[in-house]
Coordinates of C-alpha atoms in Angstrom, one line a residue:
X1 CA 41.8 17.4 -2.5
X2 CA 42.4 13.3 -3.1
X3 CA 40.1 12.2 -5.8
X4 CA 39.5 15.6 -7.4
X5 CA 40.8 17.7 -10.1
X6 CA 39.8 21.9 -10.0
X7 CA 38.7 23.0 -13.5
X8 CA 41.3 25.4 -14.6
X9 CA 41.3 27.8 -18.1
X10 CA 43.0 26.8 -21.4
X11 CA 45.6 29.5 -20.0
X12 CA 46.2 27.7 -16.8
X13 CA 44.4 30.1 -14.6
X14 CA 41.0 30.1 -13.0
X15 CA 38.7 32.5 -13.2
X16 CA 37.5 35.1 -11.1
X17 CA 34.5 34.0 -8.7
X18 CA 32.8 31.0 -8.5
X19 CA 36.1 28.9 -9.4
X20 CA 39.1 30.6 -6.9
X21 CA 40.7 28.2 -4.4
X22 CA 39.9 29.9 -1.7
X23 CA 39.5 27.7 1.4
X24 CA 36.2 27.9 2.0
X25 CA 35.9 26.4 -1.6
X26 CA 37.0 23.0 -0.1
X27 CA 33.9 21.1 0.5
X28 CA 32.7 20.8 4.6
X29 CA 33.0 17.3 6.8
X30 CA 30.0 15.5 6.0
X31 CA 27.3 16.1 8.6
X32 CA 25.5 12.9 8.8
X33 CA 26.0 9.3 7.2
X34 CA 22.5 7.6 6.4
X35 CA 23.3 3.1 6.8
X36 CA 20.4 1.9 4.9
X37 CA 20.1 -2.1 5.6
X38 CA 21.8 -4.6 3.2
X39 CA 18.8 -6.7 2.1
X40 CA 18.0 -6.8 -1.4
X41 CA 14.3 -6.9 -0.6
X42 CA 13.0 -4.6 2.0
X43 CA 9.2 -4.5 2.8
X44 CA 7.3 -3.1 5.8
X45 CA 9.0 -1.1 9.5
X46 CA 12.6 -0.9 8.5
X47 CA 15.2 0.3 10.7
X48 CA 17.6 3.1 9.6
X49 CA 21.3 3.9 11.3
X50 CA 22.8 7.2 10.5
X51 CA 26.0 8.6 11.6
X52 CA 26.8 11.9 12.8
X53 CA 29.6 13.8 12.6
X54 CA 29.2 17.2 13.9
X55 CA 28.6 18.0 17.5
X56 CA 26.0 20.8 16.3
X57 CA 23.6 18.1 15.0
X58 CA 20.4 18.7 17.2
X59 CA 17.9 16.7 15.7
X60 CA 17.5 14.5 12.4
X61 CA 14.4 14.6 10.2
X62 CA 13.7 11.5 8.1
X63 CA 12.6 11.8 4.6
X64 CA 10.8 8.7 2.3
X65 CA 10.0 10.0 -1.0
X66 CA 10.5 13.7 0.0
X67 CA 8.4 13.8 2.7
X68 CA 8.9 13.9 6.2
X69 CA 7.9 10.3 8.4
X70 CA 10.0 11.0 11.8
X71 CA 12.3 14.1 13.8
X72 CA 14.8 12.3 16.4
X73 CA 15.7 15.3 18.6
X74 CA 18.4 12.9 20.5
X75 CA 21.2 10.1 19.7
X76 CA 20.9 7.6 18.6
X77 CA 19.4 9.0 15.5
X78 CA 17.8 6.0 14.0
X79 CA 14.2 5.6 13.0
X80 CA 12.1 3.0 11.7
X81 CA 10.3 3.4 8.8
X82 CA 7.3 1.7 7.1
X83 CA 8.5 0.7 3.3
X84 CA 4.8 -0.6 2.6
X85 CA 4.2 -4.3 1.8
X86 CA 5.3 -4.1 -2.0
X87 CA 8.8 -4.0 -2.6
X88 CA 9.1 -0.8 -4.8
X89 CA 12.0 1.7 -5.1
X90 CA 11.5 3.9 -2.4
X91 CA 14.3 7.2 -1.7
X92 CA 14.8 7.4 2.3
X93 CA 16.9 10.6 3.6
X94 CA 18.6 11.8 6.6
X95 CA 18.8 15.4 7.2
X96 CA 21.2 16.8 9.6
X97 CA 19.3 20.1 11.7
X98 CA 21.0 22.4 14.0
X99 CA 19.1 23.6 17.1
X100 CA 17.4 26.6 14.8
X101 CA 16.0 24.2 12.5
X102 CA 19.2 25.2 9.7
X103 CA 20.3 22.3 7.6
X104 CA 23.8 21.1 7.9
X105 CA 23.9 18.6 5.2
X106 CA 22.2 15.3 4.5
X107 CA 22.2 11.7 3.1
X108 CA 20.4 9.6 0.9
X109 CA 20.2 6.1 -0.2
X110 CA 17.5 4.3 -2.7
X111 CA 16.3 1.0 -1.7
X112 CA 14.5 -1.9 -3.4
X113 CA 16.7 -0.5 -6.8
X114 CA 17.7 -3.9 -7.7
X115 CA 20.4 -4.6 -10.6
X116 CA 19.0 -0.6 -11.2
X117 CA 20.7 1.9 -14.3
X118 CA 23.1 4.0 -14.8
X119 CA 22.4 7.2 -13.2
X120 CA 23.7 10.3 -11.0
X121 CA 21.7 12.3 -8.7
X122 CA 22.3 15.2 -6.7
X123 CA 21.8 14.8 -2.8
X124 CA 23.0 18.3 -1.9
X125 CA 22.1 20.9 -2.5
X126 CA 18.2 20.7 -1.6
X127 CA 17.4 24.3 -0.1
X128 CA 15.3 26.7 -2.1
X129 CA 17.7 29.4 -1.4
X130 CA 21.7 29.1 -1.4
X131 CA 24.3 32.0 -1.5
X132 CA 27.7 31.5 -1.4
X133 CA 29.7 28.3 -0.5
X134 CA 27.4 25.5 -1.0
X135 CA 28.4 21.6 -0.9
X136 CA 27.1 19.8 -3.6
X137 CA 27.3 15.8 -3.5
X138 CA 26.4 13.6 -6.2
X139 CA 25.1 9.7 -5.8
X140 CA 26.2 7.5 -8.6
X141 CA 24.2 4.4 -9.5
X142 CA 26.1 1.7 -11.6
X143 CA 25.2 -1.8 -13.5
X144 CA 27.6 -4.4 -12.8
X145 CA 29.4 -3.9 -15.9
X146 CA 29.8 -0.5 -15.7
X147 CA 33.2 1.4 -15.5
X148 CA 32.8 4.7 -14.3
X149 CA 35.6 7.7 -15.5
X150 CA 34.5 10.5 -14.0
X151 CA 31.9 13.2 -12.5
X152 CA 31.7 16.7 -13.5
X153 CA 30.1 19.1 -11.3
X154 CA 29.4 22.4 -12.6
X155 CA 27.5 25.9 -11.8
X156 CA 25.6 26.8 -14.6
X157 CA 27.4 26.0 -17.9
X158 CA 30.9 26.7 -15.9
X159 CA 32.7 23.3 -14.9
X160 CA 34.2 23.8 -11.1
X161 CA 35.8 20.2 -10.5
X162 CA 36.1 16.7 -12.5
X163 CA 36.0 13.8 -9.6
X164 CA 37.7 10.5 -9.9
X165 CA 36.8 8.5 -6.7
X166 CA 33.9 8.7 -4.3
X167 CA 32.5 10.6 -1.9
X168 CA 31.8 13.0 -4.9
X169 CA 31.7 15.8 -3.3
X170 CA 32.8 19.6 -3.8
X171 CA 31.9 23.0 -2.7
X172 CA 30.6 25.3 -5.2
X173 CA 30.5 29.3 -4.9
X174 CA 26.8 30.6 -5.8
X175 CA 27.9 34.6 -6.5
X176 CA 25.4 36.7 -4.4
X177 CA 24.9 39.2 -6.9
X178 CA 23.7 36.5 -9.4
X179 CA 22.2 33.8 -7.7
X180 CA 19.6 32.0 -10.0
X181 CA 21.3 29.1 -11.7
X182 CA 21.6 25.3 -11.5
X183 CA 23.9 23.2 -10.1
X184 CA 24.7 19.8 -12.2
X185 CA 26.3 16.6 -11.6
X186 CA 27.6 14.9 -14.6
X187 CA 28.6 11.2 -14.8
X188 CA 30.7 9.7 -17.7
X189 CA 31.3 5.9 -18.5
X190 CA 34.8 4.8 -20.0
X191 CA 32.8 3.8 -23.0
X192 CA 31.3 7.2 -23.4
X193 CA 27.8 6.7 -22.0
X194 CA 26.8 9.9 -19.7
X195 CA 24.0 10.7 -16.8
X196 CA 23.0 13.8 -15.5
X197 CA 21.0 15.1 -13.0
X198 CA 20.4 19.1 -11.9
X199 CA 19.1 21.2 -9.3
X200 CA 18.1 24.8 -9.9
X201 CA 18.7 27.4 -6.7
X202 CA 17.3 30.6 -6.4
X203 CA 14.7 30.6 -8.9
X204 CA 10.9 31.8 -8.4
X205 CA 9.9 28.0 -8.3
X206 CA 12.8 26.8 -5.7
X207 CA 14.5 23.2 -5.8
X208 CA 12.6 22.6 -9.3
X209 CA 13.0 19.6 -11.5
X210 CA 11.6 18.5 -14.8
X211 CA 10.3 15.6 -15.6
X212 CA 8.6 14.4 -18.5
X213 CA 6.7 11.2 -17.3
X214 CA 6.5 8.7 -20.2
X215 CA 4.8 5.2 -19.9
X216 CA 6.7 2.4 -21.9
X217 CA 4.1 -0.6 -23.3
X218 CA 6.4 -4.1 -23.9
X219 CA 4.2 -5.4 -26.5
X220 CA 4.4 -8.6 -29.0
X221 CA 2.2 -8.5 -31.7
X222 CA 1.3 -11.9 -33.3
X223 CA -1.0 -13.3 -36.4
X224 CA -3.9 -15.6 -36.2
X225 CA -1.3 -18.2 -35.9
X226 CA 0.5 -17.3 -33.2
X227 CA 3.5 -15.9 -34.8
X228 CA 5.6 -13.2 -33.5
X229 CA 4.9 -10.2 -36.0
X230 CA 7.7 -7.4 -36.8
X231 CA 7.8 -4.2 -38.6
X232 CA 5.4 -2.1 -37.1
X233 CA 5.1 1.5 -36.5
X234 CA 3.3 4.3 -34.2
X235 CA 0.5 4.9 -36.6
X236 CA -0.3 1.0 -36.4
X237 CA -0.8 0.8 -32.8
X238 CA -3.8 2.2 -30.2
X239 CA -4.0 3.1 -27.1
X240 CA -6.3 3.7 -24.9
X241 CA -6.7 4.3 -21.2
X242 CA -9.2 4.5 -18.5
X243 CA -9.4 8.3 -19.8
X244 CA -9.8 7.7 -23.4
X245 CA -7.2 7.4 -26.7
X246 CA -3.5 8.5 -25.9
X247 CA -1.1 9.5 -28.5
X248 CA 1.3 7.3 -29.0
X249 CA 4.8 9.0 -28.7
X250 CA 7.1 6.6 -30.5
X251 CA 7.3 2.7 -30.7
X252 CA 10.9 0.8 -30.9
X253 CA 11.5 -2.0 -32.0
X254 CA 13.5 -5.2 -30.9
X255 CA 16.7 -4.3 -33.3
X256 CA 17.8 -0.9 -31.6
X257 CA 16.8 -1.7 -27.7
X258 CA 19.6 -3.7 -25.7
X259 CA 17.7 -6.7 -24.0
X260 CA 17.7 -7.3 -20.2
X261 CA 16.4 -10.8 -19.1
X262 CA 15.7 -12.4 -15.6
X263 CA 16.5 -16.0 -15.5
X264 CA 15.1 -18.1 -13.1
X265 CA 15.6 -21.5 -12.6
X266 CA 13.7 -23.7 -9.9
X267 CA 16.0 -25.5 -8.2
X268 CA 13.9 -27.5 -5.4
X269 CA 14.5 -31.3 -4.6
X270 CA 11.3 -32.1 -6.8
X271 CA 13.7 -31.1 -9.8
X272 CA 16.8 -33.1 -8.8
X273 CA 16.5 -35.8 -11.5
X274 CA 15.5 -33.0 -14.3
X275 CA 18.8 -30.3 -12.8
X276 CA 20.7 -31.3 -15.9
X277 CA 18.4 -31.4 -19.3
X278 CA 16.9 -28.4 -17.8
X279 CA 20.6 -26.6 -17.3
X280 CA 21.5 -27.6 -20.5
X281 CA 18.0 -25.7 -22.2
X282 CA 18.5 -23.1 -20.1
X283 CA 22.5 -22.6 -21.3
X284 CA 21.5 -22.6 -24.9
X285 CA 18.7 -20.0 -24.4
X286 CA 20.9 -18.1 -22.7
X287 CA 23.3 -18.3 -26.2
X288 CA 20.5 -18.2 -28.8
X289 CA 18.8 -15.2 -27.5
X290 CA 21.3 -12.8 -26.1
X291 CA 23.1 -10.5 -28.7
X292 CA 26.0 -7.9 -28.5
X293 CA 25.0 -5.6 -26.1
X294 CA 22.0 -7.8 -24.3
X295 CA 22.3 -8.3 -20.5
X296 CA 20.9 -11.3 -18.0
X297 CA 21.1 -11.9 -14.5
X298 CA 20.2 -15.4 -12.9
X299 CA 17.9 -16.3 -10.1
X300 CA 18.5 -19.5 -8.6
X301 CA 15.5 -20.5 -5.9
X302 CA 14.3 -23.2 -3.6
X303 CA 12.9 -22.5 -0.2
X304 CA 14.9 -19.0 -0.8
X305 CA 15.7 -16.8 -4.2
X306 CA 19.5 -16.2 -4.4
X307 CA 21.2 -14.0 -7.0
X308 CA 23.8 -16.5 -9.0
X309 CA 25.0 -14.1 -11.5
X310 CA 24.1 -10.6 -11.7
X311 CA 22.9 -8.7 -14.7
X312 CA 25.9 -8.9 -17.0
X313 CA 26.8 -9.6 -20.9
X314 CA 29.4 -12.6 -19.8
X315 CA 27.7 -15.1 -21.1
X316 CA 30.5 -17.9 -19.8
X317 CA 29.9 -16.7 -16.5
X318 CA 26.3 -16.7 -16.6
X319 CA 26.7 -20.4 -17.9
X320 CA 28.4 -21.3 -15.1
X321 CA 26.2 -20.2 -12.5
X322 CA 23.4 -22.2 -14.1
X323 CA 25.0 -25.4 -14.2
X324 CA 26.5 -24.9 -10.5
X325 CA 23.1 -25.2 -9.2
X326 CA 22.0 -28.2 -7.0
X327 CA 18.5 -28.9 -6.1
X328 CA 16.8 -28.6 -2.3
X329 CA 14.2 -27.4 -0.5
X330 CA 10.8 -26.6 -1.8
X331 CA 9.4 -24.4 -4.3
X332 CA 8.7 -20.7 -3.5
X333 CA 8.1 -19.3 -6.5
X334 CA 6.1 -16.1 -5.4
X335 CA 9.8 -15.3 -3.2
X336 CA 11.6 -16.0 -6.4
X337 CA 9.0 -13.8 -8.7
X338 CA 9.3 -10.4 -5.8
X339 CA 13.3 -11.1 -5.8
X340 CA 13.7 -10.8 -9.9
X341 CA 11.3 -7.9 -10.0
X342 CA 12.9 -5.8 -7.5
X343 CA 16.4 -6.9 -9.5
X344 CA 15.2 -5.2 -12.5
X345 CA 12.2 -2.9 -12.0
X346 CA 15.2 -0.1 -12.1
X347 CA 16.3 -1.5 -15.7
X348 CA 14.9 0.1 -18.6
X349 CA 14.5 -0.7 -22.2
X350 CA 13.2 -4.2 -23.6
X351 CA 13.5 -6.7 -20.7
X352 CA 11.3 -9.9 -19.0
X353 CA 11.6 -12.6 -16.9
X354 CA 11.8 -16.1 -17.7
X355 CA 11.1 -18.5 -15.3
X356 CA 11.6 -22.6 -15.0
X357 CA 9.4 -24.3 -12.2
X358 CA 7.7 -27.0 -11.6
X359 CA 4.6 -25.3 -9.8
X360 CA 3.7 -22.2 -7.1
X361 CA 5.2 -23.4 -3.0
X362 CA 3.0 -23.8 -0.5
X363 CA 5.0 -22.0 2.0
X364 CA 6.3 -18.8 0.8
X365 CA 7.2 -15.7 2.9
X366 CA 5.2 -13.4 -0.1
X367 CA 2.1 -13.8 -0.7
X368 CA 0.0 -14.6 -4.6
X369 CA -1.5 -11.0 -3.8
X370 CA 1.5 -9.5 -2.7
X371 CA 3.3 -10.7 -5.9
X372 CA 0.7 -10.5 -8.3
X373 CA 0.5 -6.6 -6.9
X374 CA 4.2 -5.9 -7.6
X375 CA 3.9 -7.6 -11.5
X376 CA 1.6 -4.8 -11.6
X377 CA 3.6 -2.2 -10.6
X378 CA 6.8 -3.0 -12.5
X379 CA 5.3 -4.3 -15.6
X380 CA 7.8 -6.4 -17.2
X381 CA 6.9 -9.6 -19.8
X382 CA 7.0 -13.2 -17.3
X383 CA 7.5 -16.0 -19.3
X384 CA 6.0 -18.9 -17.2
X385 CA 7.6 -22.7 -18.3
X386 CA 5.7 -24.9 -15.9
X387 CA 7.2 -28.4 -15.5
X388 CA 4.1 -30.5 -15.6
X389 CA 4.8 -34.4 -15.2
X390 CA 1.9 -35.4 -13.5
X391 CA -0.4 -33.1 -14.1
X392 CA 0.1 -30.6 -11.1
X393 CA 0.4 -27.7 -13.4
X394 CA -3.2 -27.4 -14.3
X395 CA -4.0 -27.3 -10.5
X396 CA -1.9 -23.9 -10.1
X397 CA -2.9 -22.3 -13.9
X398 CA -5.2 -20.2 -12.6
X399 CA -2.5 -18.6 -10.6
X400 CA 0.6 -18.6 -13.5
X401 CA -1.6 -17.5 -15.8
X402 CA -3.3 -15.0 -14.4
X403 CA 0.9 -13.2 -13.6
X404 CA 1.4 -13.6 -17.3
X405 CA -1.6 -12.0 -18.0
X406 CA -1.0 -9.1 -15.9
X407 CA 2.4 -8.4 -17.2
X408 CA 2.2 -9.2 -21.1
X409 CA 3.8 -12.7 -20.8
X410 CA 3.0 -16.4 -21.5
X411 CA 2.7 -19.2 -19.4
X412 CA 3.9 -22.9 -21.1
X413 CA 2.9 -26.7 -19.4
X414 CA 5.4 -28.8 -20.7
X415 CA 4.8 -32.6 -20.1
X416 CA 7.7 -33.7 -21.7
X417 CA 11.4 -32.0 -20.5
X418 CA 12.8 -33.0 -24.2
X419 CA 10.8 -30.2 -24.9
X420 CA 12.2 -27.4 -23.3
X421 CA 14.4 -26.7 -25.9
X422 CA 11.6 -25.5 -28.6
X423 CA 9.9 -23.5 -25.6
X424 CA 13.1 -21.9 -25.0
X425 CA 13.9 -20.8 -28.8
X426 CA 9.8 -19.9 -28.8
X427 CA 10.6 -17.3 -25.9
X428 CA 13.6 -16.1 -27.7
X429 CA 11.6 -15.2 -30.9
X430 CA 9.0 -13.3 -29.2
X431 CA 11.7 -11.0 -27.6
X432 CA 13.5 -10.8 -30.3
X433 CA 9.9 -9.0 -31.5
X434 CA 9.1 -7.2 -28.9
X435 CA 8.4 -3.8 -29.1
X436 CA 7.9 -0.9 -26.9
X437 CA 5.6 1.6 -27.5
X438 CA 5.2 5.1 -25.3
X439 CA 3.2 7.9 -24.4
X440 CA 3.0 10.9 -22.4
X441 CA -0.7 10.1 -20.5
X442 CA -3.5 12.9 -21.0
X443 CA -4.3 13.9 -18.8
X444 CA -0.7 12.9 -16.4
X445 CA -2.3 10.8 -13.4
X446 CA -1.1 12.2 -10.0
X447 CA 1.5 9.7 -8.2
X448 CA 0.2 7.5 -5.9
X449 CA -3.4 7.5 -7.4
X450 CA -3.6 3.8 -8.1
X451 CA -3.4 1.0 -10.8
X452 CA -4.5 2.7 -14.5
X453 CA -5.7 -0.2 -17.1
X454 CA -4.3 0.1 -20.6
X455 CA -5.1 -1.4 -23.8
X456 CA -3.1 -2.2 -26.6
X457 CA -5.0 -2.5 -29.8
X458 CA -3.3 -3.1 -33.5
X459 CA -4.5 -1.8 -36.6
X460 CA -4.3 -3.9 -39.3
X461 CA -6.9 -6.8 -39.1
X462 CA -6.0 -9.9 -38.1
X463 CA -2.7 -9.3 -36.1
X464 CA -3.2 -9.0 -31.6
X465 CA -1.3 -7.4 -29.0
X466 CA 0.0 -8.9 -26.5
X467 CA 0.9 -6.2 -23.5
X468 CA 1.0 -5.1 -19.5
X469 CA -2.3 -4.8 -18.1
X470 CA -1.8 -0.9 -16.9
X471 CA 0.6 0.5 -14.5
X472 CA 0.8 2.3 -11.3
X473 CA 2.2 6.4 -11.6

């Protein structure tokens, strides 16, 4: 089997049941092929291509977020589904039926995931119940520095193959005569970093999965005078929700959380005779703030965001995508704002966007509300540096600063370009503070049931918080 490798004994045979190479052990031609659409951003009626393999494929159902949205009964099986107007991660399947409603198989594919995180997850099997040969398929998600080694699939503790290459897929014996068990899809990095995911079969509660939702705070706490504050601890922090106190679950600081950042630098014709001091800031914040093991990506927008570098620890190449920018077009800051956040709302840990403009566009294909909605829902720190030569920047401040209020961030009106340099290194220090605190909401909100308002309060007199304005569940 090209790309695979059979788990065998120390002794160099395989064990009885679940692991013989009988034939029927060799995983099945995939039934149906799901071709989600390209675009980074995708909002609204969407259309989705599949392809079929098997001439016993009567009818398709189409899944978003588990549940079903549309049953084609006749090819072309393609639907079009309704993403919603914010961009957020949404899971859209295809699922292959026969004419008696069995399941031959199926296909997944996240969208709106953005630069995303390094994970695995298991798009077969998804039946309750499964005896006997069952194809399992794993989905592997990757940064763009990641080097993947390997995927381990395994039933129960018992590892049945080790996979090199994509499609990962392999057929797994369930024994009939013990059934209940878990399937689980193992992904390793070369540099040692693992992701698992698992399905349980069988079982009195079905396809079950755990998960433990935890809501991470970014936070900066800072004096009277303004100053970034470090140092601090769980019992110096309170939160409270819409439903009263939470306990706090554990706060980390700056020095053991890799940073992400979102750079984005307007580069519309009104910049053209600033492009270079404000490359040259932007270069050396780039090298003053990221450390070993930090990340960035670059947005460079006009009329349209476009993704210069993506999220990487190369900082040469990240410097040269900044200074390779030329300016044209207008301002559409609100496009540029949606593009970053999908890019990173998959990223976890200490992250932010930081974002060079010289004011909001006028004609933007996302709206303020649109975009102010989605800074909700991903809640990452915007750093706002508005360019503000002639005094246009005060016009839009109700509108910058009410996105870095939402999301924990700071908006600076800088007259003078020679000062980009000390807003720069200001930005740097704060997220070289930053902290994120979590909890475990009591009691957990049900998904979907709207925006829940936090607040951040710190302890010991005199210092402020600085944080998201709630989050979406």
């Amino acid at each position: 089997l090209a790309g695979a490798e059979v788990a065998r004994t120390p002794e160099g045979e395989l064990p009885e049941g679940v692991f013989d190479l009988a034939p029927d052990l060799l995983p099945g031609r995939k039934a149906i092929v799901l071709l989600p659409p390209a675009e980074t951003v995708l909002t609204g009626r969407v259309r989705f291509d599949t392809l079929v393999a098997r001439p016993d494929v009567a009818r398709v159902e189409m899944r978003l977020d588990g549940e079903r949205v549309e049953t084609i009964g006749r090819p072309p099986f393609e639907a079009r589904i309704d993403l919603g107007a914010v961009p957020r991660p949404r899971t859209v399947e295809a699922v292959a039926l026969d004419a008696e409603g069995r399941e031959l198989g199926r296909d997944a594919a996240v969208v709106n995931a953005g630069a995303g995180s390094f994970r695995v997850r298991l798009i077969e099997p998804r039946a309750a119940d499964a005896v006997g040969p069952v194809d399992v398929e794993a989905e592997v998600d990757l940064r763009p520095d990641d080097h993947l080694d390997r995927v381990e699939i395994a039933w129960n503790d018992e590892l049945v193959a080790t996979l090199y290459q994509p499609p990962f897929r392999q057929r797994v014996r369930v024994p009939a005569d013990a059934p209940v068990g878990y399937v689980s899809a193992t992904a390793f990095l070369a540099d040692g970093s693992t992701a698992e995911d698992v399905v349980f079969l069988n079982g009195p509660g079905g396809d079950e999965r755990v998960e433990v939702r935890l809501v991470e705070l970014p936070a900066v706490v800072v004096d009277p005078a303004g100053r970034p504050v470090g140092g601090l601890g769980a019992a110096d922090f309170r939160v409270v929700e819409e439903s009263g106190p939470q306990e706090i679950a554990a706060v980390h600081d700056g020095s053991g959380q890799p940073l992400s950042v979102g750079l984005l630098l307007d580069s519309s014709a009104s910049m053209a005779d600033l492009m270079q001091r404000t490359q040259i800031a932007a270069v050396d914040f780039l090298y003053t703030t990221l450390d070993e093991g930090d990340r960035a990506f670059l947005v460079d927008f006009d009329s349209t965001p476009r993704l210069a570098a993506p999220l990487t620890s190369d900082l040469a190449a990240l410097g040269a995508a900044v200074v390779d920018s030329r300016a044209d077009g207008w301002t559409a800051l609100c496009d540029a704002l949606v593009f970053s956040l999908v890019e990173i709302q998959e990223v976890r840990g200490r992250r932010a966007l930081v974002v060079l403009s010289d004011g909001v566009g006028r004609e933007e294909r996302v709206g303020f509300a649109t975009c102010l909605r989605l800074v909700r829902r991903v809640g990452v720190p915007i750093y706002l540096v508005v360019l503000d030569r002639d005094g246009a920047g005060a016009r839009q401040a109700e509108k910058v600063e009410e996105i870095a209020a939402a999301s924990g961030g700071r908006v600076f009106f800088v007259a003078d370009p020679e000062r980009l340099g000390g807003v720069y290194r200001a930005i740097g220090e704060e997220l070289a503070r930053q902290v994120l605190v979590t909890y475990s909401p009591d009691p957990p909100p049900e998904s979907g049931s709207g925006f829940r308002r936090v607040t951040l309060e710190v302890v010991p007199p005199g210092l402020t918080a600085r944080t998201v304005a709630g989050y979406y569940p």
